[in-house]
Short mmCIF file of C-alpha atoms in Angstrom, two decimals:
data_model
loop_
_atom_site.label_atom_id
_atom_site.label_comp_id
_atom_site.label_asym_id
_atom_site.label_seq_id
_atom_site.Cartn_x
_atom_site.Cartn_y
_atom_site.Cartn_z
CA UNK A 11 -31.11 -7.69 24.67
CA UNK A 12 -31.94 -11.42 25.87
CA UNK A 13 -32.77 -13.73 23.03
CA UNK A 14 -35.20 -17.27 23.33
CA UNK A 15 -32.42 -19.81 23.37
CA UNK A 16 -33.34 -20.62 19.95
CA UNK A 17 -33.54 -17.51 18.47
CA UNK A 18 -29.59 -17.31 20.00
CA UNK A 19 -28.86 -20.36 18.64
CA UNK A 20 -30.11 -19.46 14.92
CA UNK A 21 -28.42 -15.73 15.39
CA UNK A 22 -25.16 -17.29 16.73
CA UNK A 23 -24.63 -20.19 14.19
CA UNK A 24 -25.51 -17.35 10.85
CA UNK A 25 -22.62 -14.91 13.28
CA UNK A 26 -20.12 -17.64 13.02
CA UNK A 27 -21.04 -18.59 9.13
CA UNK A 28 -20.25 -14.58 8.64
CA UNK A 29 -17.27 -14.52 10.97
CA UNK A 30 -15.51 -17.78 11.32
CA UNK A 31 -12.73 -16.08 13.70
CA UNK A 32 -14.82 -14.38 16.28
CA UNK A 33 -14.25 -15.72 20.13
CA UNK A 34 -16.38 -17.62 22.60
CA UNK A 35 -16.18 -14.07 24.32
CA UNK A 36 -16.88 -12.07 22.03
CA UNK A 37 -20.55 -14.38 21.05
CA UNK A 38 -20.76 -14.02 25.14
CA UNK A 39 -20.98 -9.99 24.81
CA UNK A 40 -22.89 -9.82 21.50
CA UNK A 41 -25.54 -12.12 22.73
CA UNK A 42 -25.73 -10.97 26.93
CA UNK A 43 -24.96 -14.91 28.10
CA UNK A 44 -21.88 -16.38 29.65
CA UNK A 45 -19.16 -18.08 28.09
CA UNK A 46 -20.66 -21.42 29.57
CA UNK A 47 -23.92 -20.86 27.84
CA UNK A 48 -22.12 -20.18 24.49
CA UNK A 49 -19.91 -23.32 24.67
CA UNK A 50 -23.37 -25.19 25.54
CA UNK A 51 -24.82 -23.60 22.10
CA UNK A 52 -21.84 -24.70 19.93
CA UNK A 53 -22.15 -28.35 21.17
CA UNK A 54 -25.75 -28.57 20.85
CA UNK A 55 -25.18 -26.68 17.13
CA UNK A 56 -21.93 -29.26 16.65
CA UNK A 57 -20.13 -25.84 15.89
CA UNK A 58 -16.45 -26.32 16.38
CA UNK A 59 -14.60 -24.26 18.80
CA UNK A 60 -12.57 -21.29 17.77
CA UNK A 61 -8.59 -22.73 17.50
CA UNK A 62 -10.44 -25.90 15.69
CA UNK A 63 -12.37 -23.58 13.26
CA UNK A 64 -8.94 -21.95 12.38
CA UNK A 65 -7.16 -25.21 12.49
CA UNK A 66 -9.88 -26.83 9.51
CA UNK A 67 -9.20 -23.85 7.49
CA UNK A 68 -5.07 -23.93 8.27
CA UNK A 69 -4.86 -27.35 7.00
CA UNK A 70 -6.33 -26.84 3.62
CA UNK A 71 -3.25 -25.88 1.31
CA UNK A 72 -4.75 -23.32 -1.46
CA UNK A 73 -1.18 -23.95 -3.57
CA UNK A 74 -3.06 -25.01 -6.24
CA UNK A 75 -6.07 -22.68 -5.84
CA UNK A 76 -3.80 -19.46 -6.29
CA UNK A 77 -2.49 -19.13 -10.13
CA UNK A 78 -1.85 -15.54 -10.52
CA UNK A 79 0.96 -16.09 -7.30
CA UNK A 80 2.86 -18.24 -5.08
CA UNK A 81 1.79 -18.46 -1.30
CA UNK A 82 4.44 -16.90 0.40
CA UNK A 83 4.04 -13.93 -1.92
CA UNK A 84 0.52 -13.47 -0.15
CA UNK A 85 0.53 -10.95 2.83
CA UNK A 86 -1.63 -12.28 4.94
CA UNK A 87 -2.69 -16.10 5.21
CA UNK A 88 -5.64 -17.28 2.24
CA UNK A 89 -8.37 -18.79 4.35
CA UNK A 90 -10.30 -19.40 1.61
CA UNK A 91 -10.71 -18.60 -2.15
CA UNK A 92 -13.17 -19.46 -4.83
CA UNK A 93 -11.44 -17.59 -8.29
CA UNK A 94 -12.68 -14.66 -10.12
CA UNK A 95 -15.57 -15.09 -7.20
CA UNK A 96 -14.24 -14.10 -3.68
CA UNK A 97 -11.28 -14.29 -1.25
CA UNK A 98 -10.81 -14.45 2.75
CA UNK A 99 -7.42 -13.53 4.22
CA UNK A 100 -6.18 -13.06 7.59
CA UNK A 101 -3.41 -10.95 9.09
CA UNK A 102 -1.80 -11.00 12.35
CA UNK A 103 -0.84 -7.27 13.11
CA UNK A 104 2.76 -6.73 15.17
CA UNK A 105 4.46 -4.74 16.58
CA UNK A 106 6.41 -4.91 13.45
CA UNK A 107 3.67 -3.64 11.37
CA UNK A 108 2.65 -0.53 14.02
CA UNK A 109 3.79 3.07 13.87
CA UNK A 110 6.10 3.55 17.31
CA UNK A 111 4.50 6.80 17.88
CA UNK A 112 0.86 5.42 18.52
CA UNK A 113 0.78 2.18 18.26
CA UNK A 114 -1.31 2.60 14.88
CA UNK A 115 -0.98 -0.19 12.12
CA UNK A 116 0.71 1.44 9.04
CA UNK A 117 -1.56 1.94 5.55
CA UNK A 118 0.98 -0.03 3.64
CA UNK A 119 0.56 -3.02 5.74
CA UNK A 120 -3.39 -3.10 5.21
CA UNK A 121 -3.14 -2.35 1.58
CA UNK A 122 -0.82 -4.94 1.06
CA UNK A 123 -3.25 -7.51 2.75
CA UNK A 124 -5.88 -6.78 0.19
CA UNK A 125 -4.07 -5.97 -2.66
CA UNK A 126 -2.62 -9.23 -2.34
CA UNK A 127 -5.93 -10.93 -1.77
CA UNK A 128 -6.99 -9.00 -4.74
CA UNK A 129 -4.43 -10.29 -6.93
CA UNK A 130 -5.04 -14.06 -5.60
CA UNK A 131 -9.09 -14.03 -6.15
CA UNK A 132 -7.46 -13.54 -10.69
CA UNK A 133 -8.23 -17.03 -12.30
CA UNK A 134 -5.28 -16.19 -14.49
CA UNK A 135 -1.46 -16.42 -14.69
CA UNK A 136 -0.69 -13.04 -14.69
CA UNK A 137 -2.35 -10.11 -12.77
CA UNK A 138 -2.02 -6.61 -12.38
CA UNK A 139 -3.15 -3.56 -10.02
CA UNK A 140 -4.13 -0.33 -12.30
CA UNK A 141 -6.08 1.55 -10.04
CA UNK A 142 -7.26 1.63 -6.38
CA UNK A 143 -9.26 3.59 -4.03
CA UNK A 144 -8.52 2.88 -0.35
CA UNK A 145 -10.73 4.16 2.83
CA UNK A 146 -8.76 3.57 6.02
CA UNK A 147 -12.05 3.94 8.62
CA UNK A 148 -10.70 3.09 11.59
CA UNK A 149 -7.12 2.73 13.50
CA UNK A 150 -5.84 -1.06 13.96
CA UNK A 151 -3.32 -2.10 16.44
CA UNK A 152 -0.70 -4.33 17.17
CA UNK A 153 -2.77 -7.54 18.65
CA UNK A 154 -5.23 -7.05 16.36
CA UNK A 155 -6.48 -10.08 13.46
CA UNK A 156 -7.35 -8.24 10.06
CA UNK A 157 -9.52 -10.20 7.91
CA UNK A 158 -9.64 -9.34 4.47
CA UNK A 159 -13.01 -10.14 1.97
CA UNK A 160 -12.22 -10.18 -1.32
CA UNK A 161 -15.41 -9.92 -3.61
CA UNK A 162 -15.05 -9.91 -7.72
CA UNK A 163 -17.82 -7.34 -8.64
CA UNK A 164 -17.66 -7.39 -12.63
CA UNK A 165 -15.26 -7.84 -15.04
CA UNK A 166 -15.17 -5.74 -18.97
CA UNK A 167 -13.97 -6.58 -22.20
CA UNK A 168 -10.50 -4.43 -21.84
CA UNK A 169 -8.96 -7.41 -19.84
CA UNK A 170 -10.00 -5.86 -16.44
CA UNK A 171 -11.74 -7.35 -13.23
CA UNK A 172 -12.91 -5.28 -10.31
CA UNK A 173 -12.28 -5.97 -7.39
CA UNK A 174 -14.14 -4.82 -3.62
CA UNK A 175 -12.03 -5.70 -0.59
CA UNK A 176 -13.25 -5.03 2.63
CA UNK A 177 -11.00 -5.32 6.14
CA UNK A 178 -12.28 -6.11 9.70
CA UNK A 179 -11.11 -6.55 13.45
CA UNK A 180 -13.87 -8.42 15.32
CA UNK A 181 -16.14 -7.60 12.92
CA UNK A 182 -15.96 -4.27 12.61
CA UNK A 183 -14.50 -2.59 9.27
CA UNK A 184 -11.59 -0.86 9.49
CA UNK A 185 -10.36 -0.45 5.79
CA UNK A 186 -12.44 -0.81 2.66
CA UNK A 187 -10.23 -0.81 -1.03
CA UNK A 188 -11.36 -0.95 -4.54
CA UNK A 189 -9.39 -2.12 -7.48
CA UNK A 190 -9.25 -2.22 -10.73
CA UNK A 191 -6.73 -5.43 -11.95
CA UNK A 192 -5.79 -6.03 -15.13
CA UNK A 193 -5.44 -9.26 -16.54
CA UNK A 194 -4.27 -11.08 -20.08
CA UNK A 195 -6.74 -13.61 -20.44
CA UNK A 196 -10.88 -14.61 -19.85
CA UNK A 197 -12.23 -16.89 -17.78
CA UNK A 198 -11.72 -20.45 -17.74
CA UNK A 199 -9.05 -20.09 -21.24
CA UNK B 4 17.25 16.59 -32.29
CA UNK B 5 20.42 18.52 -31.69
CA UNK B 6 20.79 21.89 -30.09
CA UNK B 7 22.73 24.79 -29.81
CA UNK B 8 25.14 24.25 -27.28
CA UNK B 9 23.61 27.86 -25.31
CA UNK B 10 20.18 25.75 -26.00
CA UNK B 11 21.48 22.68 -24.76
CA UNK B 12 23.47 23.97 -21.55
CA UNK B 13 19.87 25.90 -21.21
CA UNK B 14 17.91 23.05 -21.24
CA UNK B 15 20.33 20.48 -19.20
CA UNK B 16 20.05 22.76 -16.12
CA UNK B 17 16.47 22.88 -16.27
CA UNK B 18 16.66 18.74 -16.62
CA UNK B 19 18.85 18.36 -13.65
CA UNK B 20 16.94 20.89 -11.58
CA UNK B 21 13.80 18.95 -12.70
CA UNK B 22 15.48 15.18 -12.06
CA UNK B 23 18.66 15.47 -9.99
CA UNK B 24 18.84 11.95 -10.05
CA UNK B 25 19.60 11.90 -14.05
CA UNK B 26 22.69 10.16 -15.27
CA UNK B 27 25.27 11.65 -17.49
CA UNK B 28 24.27 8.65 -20.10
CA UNK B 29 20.57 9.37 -19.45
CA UNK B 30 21.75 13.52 -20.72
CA UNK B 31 23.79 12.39 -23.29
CA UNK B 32 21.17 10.06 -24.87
CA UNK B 33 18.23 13.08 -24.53
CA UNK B 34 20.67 15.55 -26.05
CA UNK B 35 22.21 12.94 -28.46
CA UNK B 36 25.82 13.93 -27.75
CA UNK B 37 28.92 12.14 -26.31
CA UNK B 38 28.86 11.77 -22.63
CA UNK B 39 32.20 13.86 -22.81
CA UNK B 40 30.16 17.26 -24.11
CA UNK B 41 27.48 16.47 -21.27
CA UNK B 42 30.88 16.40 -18.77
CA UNK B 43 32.39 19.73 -20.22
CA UNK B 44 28.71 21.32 -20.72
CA UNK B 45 28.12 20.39 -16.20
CA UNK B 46 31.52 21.57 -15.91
CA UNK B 47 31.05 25.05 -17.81
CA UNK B 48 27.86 25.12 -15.45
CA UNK B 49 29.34 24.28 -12.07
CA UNK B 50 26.69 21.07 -12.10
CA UNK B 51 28.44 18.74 -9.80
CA UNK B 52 27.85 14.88 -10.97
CA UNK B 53 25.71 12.86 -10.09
CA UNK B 54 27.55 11.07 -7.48
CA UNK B 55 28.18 14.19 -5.72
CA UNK B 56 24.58 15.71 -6.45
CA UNK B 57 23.48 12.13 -4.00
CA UNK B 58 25.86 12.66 -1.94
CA UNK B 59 25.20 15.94 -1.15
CA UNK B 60 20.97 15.93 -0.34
CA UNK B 61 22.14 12.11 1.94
CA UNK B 62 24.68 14.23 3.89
CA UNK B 63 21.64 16.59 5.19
CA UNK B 64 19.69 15.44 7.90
CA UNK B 65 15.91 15.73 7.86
CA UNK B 66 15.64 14.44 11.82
CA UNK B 67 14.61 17.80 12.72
CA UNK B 68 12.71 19.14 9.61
CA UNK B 69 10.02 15.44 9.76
CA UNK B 70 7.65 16.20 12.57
CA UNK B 71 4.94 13.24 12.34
CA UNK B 72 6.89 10.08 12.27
CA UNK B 73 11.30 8.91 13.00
CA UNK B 74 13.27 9.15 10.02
CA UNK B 75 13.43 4.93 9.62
CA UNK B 76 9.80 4.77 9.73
CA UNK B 77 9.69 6.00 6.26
CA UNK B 78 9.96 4.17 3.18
CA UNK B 79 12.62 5.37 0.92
CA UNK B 80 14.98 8.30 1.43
CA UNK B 81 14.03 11.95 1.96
CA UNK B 82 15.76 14.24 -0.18
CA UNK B 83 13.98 17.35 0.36
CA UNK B 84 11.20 18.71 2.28
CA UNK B 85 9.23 21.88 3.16
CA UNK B 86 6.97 21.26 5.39
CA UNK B 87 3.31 21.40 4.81
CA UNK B 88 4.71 22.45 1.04
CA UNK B 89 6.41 19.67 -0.77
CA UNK B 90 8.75 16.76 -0.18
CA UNK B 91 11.00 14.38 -2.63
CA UNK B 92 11.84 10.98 -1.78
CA UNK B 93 14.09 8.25 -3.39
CA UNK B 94 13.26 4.60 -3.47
CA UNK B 95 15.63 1.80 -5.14
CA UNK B 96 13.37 -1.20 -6.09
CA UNK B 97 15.43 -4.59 -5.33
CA UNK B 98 14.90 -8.09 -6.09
CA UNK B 99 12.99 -7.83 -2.73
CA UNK B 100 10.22 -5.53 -3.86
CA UNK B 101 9.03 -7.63 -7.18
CA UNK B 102 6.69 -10.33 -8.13
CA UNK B 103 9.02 -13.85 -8.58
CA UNK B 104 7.02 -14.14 -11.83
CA UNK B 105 7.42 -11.59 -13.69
CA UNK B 106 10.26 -9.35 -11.77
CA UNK B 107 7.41 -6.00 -11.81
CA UNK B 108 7.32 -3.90 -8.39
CA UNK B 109 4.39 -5.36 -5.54
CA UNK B 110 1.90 -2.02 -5.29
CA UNK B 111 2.40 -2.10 -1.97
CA UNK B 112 5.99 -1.01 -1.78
CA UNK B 113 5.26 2.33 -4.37
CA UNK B 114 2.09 2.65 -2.37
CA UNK B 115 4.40 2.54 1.30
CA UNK B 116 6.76 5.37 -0.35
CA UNK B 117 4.05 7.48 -1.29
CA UNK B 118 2.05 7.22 1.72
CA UNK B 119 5.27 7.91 3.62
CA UNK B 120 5.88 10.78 1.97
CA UNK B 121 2.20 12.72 2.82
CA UNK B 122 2.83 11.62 5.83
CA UNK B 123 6.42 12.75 6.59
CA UNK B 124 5.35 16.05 4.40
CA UNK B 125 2.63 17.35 7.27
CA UNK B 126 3.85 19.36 9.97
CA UNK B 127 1.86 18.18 12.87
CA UNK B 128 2.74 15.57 15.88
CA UNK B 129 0.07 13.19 14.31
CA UNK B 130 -0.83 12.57 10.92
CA UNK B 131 -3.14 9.60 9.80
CA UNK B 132 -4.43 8.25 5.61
CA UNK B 133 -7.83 8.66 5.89
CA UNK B 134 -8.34 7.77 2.33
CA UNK B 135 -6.21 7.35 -0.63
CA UNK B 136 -6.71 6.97 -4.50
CA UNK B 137 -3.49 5.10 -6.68
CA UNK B 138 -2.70 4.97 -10.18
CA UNK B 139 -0.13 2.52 -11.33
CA UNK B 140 0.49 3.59 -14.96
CA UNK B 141 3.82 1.97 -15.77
CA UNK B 142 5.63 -1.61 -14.53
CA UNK B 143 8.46 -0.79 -12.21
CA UNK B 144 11.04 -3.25 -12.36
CA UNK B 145 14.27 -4.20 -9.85
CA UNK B 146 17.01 -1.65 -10.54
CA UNK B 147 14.88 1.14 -11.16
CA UNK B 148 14.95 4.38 -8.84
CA UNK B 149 11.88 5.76 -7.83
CA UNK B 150 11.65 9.23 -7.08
CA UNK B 151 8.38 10.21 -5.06
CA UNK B 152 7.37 14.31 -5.49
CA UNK B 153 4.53 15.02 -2.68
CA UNK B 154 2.56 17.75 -3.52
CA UNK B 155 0.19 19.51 -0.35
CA UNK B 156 -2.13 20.63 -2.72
CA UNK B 157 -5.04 22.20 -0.22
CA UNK B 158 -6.43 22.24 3.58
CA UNK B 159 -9.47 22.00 4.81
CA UNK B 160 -11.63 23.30 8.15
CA UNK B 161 -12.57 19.97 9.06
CA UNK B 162 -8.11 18.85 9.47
CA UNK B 163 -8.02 17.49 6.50
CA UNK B 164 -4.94 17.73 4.55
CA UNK B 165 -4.54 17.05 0.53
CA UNK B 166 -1.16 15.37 -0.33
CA UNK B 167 -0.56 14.60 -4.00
CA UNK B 168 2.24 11.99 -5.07
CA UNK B 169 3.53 11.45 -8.64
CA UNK B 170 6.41 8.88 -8.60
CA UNK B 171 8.34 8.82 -12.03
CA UNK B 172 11.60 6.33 -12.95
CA UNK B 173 13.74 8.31 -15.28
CA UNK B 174 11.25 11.55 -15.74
CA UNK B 175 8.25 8.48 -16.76
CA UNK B 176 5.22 8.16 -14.25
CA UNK B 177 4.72 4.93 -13.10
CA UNK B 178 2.72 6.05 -9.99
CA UNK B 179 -0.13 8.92 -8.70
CA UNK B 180 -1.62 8.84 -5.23
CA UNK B 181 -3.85 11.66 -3.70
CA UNK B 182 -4.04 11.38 -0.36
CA UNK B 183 -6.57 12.73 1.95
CA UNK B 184 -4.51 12.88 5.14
CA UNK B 185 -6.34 13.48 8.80
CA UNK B 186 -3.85 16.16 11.40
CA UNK B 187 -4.68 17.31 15.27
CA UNK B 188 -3.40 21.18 14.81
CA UNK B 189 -3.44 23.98 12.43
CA UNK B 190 -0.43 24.91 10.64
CA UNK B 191 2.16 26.66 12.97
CA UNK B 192 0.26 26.05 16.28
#
């Protein structure tokens, strides 16, 4: 489907608020223009290019976001976190991370991306998983970039928070987990 | 509580059948006698210890009985296994596996041995977690031994597989999982 140049240009600057990581090539596809046509748009929309997009976000050090964690305990690298709101992770899958038979990224590696995330989104000091429910939808592979949503749904009186994270590659979801954290304190004490 | 010693020598099989992993101090403390009488009582029994109980399951080789992925693909050690039955695996938490903070296990590493486990425990060529539900009911800390039971608790028409995993340190859950696991074949094709 063609799009009016500025219906493309409206459709392609809300696609890049909703996936920060997607390629030139990949807007190319989803919108039927060249690669040209797309770098055209992102000038005209002063829209960054792809490695500068990721660079911004790289630069920002969320050390002193995180309290429930240090950094390097996080699988996966925080791209951006508002507490007891919502988190954004990314994760570089290897052939480190893959099953040798099939190429197929291992569970453990996907959990531990959002599990992690889920733990960072805690505005507390101490957080803890209780329960989870994991859907694994669709096989990732070595090559691919995982990125993880965090979303806080609701929080009770028994010291837990809830927690939705949802997992894609290029947009599509892949993994979907649900958790139930504890934690010792309320907000903002 | 003290028992008979026909009670006792009753009972301290069925504890070592149920946890082969138990330590003579671990028996002596449930029984409340002397480590000595829990000795003599394994030795009246023909119970090897525990050092030779280890060594005995780690001398056999599961290469040939673990169909869907290579032995150093999963996390922990098999101990036993029966395909598309049951399997047992053994998992000793490190300073590696906690949380800096607060030294409690990461989820993902009890989550990784489960997992593992349902998947090592299906006999087919391919076997991937569809979905997965986890209860983490106790802190596991560095030092303790995890010891995974999977459980293939039903089959469906669709190749579905249901895997359940309780992981307990010293006879106490700290971990469920029920896994809904996705196979190519039928059993025994």
């Amino acid at each position: 489907m063609k799009y009016s140049k500025k219906e493309r240009q409206k459709l392609l600057k809300q696609t890049i608020e909703d996936n920060p990581f997607i390629t030139d090539d990949q807007l190319a596809t989803k919108f039927n223009v060249s690669v040209q046509t797309i770098r055209l748009d992102r000038m005209e929309l002063s829209i960054p290019e792809l490695r500068e997009r990721i660079k911004d976000v790289a630069a920002h050090n969320f050390e002193n976001e995180v309290k429930t964690l240090p950094l390097d305990e996080i699988i996966g690298e925080i791209i951006d976190i508002e507490l007891d709101e919502r988190a954004l992770s990314i994760f570089d899958v290897t052939e480190d991370h893959v099953f040798q038979r099939n190429n197929i990224a291992r569970g453990h590696h996907l959990f531990a991306q959002a599990n992690s995330l889920a733990v960072a989104v805690i505005d507390d000091d101490l957080a803890l998983t209780v329960k989870s429910t994991l859907s694994f939808t669709r096989p990732v592979h070595a090559g691919d970039r995982v990125i993880a949503k965090a979303t806080v749904t609701s929080r009770d009186d028994n010291n837990r928070t809830f927690v939705s994270v949802t997992s894609t590659v290029n947009g599509t979801t892949v993994f979907t987990g649900d958790f139930e954290m504890y934690r010792t304190k309320g907000k903002g004490e």
